[in-house]
mmCIF file of C-alpha atoms in Angstrom:
data_model
loop_
_atom_site.group_PDB
_atom_site.id
_atom_site.type_symbol
_atom_site.label_atom_id
_atom_site.label_comp_id
_atom_site.label_asym_id
_atom_site.label_seq_id
_atom_site.Cartn_x
_atom_site.Cartn_y
_atom_site.Cartn_z
ATOM 1 C CA MET U 25 152.724 45.964 104.877
ATOM 2 C CA GLU U 26 150.615 46.625 107.953
ATOM 3 C CA ILE U 27 150.786 50.342 107.263
ATOM 4 C CA MET U 28 149.432 49.768 103.744
ATOM 5 C CA VAL U 29 146.466 47.804 105.143
ATOM 6 C CA VAL U 30 145.744 50.530 107.729
ATOM 7 C CA VAL U 31 145.979 53.290 105.111
ATOM 8 C CA THR U 32 143.689 51.345 102.749
ATOM 9 C CA LEU U 33 141.098 50.741 105.513
ATOM 10 C CA LEU U 34 141.318 54.368 106.616
ATOM 11 C CA ALA U 35 140.788 55.520 103.019
ATOM 12 C CA ALA U 36 137.787 53.201 102.609
ATOM 13 C CA VAL U 37 136.196 54.348 105.888
ATOM 14 C CA SER U 38 136.875 58.006 104.996
ATOM 15 C CA PHE U 39 135.222 57.537 101.600
ATOM 16 C CA VAL U 40 132.110 55.983 103.164
ATOM 17 C CA ILE U 41 131.861 58.754 105.773
ATOM 18 C CA TYR U 42 132.359 61.415 103.079
ATOM 19 C CA THR U 43 129.639 59.875 100.926
ATOM 20 C CA VAL U 44 127.140 59.843 103.806
ATOM 21 C CA TYR U 45 127.900 63.426 104.874
ATOM 22 C CA SER U 46 127.876 64.665 101.285
ATOM 23 C CA ALA U 47 124.441 63.131 100.674
ATOM 24 C CA GLN U 48 123.087 64.687 103.888
ATOM 25 C CA ILE U 49 124.444 68.111 102.989
ATOM 26 C CA LYS U 50 122.899 67.952 99.501
ATOM 27 C CA LEU U 51 119.574 66.909 101.025
ATOM 28 C CA PHE U 52 119.733 69.778 103.521
ATOM 29 C CA VAL U 53 120.569 72.361 100.835
ATOM 30 C CA ASN U 54 117.733 71.144 98.584
ATOM 31 C CA GLN U 55 115.279 71.268 101.485
ATOM 32 C CA VAL U 56 116.322 74.820 102.382
ATOM 33 C CA ALA U 57 115.866 75.893 98.744
ATOM 34 C CA ARG U 58 112.380 74.338 98.640
ATOM 35 C CA ILE U 59 111.397 76.088 101.857
ATOM 36 C CA ASP U 60 112.681 79.391 100.467
ATOM 37 C CA VAL U 61 110.684 79.041 97.240
ATOM 38 C CA SER U 62 107.581 77.981 99.175
ATOM 39 C CA SER U 63 107.866 80.990 101.490
ATOM 40 C CA GLN U 64 108.375 83.314 98.544
ATOM 41 C CA ASN U 65 105.316 81.885 96.785
ATOM 42 C CA GLN U 66 103.193 82.318 99.907
ATOM 43 C CA ILE U 67 104.273 85.968 100.174
ATOM 44 C CA ALA U 68 103.351 86.513 96.507
ATOM 45 C CA ILE U 69 99.940 84.875 96.950
ATOM 46 C CA ASN U 70 99.252 86.960 100.056
ATOM 47 C CA GLU U 71 100.180 90.153 98.218
ATOM 48 C CA ILE U 72 97.919 89.320 95.272
ATOM 49 C CA LYS U 73 95.029 88.469 97.631
ATOM 50 C CA LYS U 74 95.528 91.761 99.507
ATOM 51 C CA GLN U 75 95.608 93.734 96.270
ATOM 52 C CA ILE U 76 92.441 92.004 95.016
ATOM 53 C CA ARG U 77 90.633 92.927 98.241
ATOM 54 C CA GLU U 78 91.763 96.553 97.950
ATOM 55 C CA SER U 79 90.917 96.865 94.266
ATOM 56 C CA VAL U 80 87.730 98.239 92.787
ATOM 57 C CA ALA U 81 87.422 95.500 90.187
ATOM 58 C CA THR U 82 89.168 93.004 87.997
ATOM 59 C CA VAL U 83 88.988 94.588 84.566
ATOM 60 C CA THR U 84 89.355 93.191 81.067
ATOM 61 C CA THR U 85 91.996 95.781 80.162
ATOM 62 C CA CYS U 86 93.263 99.204 81.178
ATOM 63 C CA PRO U 87 91.688 102.170 79.397
ATOM 64 C CA ASN U 88 94.092 103.631 76.852
ATOM 65 C CA PRO U 89 93.876 107.230 77.986
ATOM 66 C CA PRO U 90 95.384 107.901 80.523
ATOM 67 C CA HIS U 91 97.210 104.528 80.613
ATOM 68 C CA PRO U 92 98.617 103.823 77.118
ATOM 69 C CA ALA U 93 101.414 101.557 78.418
ATOM 70 C CA CYS U 94 98.900 99.403 80.265
ATOM 71 C CA ALA U 95 96.535 99.012 77.316
ATOM 72 C CA GLY U 96 98.435 95.969 76.023
ATOM 73 C CA TYR U 97 97.536 93.867 79.075
ATOM 74 C CA THR U 98 94.254 91.974 79.249
ATOM 75 C CA THR U 99 92.916 89.832 82.052
ATOM 76 C CA ASN U 100 93.364 86.200 81.025
ATOM 77 C CA ASN U 101 95.106 83.092 82.351
ATOM 78 C CA GLN U 102 98.518 84.811 81.974
ATOM 79 C CA ASN U 103 97.659 88.306 83.284
ATOM 80 C CA LEU U 104 95.583 89.766 86.078
ATOM 81 C CA VAL U 105 94.543 93.419 85.634
ATOM 82 C CA LEU U 106 93.161 95.156 88.718
ATOM 83 C CA GLN U 107 91.565 98.594 88.885
ATOM 84 C CA THR U 108 92.417 100.366 92.150
ATOM 85 C CA PHE U 109 91.447 103.685 93.628
ATOM 86 C CA GLY U 110 93.876 106.462 92.809
ATOM 87 C CA LEU U 111 95.627 108.281 95.643
ATOM 88 C CA ASP U 112 94.966 112.000 96.034
ATOM 89 C CA ALA U 113 97.547 114.602 97.092
ATOM 90 C CA SER U 114 97.195 113.596 100.753
ATOM 91 C CA GLY U 115 97.639 109.894 99.929
ATOM 92 C CA ASP U 116 93.989 109.009 100.529
ATOM 93 C CA PRO U 117 92.077 106.749 98.110
ATOM 94 C CA THR U 118 89.719 108.532 95.738
ATOM 95 C CA ASP U 119 87.276 107.392 93.092
ATOM 96 C CA ALA U 120 87.884 110.523 90.992
ATOM 97 C CA PHE U 121 90.554 108.596 89.045
ATOM 98 C CA PHE U 122 91.923 105.055 89.007
ATOM 99 C CA ASP U 123 95.277 103.296 88.938
ATOM 100 C CA TYR U 124 95.845 99.842 87.448
ATOM 101 C CA ILE U 125 97.955 96.960 88.702
ATOM 102 C CA VAL U 126 98.940 94.086 86.424
ATOM 103 C CA TYR U 127 100.361 90.775 87.615
ATOM 104 C CA THR U 128 102.159 88.906 84.857
ATOM 105 C CA GLN U 129 105.182 86.832 84.006
ATOM 106 C CA ASN U 130 108.306 88.856 83.318
ATOM 107 C CA PRO U 131 108.858 88.711 79.530
ATOM 108 C CA ALA U 132 112.626 89.137 80.035
ATOM 109 C CA ASP U 133 112.782 86.283 82.575
ATOM 110 C CA PRO U 134 109.804 83.852 82.522
ATOM 111 C CA THR U 135 110.786 82.472 85.940
ATOM 112 C CA GLN U 136 109.683 85.759 87.568
ATOM 113 C CA LEU U 137 106.243 87.021 88.551
ATOM 114 C CA ILE U 138 106.093 90.807 88.384
ATOM 115 C CA ARG U 139 103.653 93.497 89.457
ATOM 116 C CA LYS U 140 103.365 96.437 87.068
ATOM 117 C CA THR U 141 101.725 99.554 88.494
ATOM 118 C CA PHE U 142 100.236 102.068 86.049
ATOM 119 C CA VAL U 143 99.110 105.297 87.697
ATOM 120 C CA ASP U 144 96.837 108.109 86.651
ATOM 121 C CA PRO U 145 98.704 111.414 86.198
ATOM 122 C CA SER U 146 96.717 112.836 89.143
ATOM 123 C CA SER U 147 97.588 109.952 91.488
ATOM 124 C CA THR U 148 100.401 110.060 94.039
ATOM 125 C CA ARG U 149 100.870 106.276 93.935
ATOM 126 C CA GLN U 150 104.319 105.106 92.799
ATOM 127 C CA ALA U 151 104.386 103.663 89.279
ATOM 128 C CA GLY U 152 106.777 100.931 88.231
ATOM 129 C CA ASP U 153 107.600 97.250 88.216
ATOM 130 C CA LYS U 154 108.348 94.989 91.154
ATOM 131 C CA ILE U 155 109.464 91.361 91.143
ATOM 132 C CA ILE U 156 106.994 89.488 93.344
ATOM 133 C CA ALA U 157 108.362 85.944 93.022
ATOM 134 C CA THR U 158 111.139 84.073 91.301
ATOM 135 C CA GLU U 159 111.527 80.403 90.450
ATOM 136 C CA LEU U 160 108.174 80.057 88.703
ATOM 137 C CA ALA U 161 107.534 76.530 87.510
ATOM 138 C CA PRO U 162 108.467 75.645 83.930
ATOM 139 C CA ILE U 163 104.765 75.309 83.122
ATOM 140 C CA GLY U 164 104.483 79.043 83.808
ATOM 141 C CA LEU U 165 101.921 81.257 85.404
ATOM 142 C CA SER U 166 98.199 80.567 85.243
ATOM 143 C CA PHE U 167 95.357 82.545 86.797
ATOM 144 C CA SER U 168 91.914 81.001 87.057
ATOM 145 C CA TYR U 169 88.593 82.790 87.448
ATOM 146 C CA ASN U 170 85.285 81.784 88.995
ATOM 147 C CA ASP U 171 83.117 83.178 86.221
ATOM 148 C CA SER U 172 83.439 83.801 82.503
ATOM 149 C CA ASP U 173 83.522 87.615 82.779
ATOM 150 C CA ARG U 174 86.603 87.277 85.036
ATOM 151 C CA THR U 175 85.398 89.570 87.795
ATOM 152 C CA LYS U 176 86.059 87.011 90.520
ATOM 153 C CA VAL U 177 89.627 85.819 90.905
ATOM 154 C CA THR U 178 90.850 82.633 92.623
#
């Protein structure tokens, strides 16, 4: 009889301790995930700011020749199209030709922010796509601009 009481009390105490520790672990894991997403977002924002500073201009769209794949992207609240100096054979910036960088939501996975780089055939810059951030909010991506012609980005 006494053993049954001790076992019952031990089980009750164990359950309470487990509940407290379980709640703390869940809280810790959620906090770590939030910090990770926040850090990732800050890195993405810093990269976009750096690219804006290095770009020639924010453009409405890429010119079709020599960038036919980029022509479908226009600067709006979902896309940011930047014109950057091309890189010559020695890797130095030149204004003889231009490359274009587009920041947009990944159409295959709307929770991702991607950077698409479209290069002039004469440029030595690497073309391609890069995932900049994951875990975008369900409301999606939204760029805002300081003026109606969208040459100033915030």
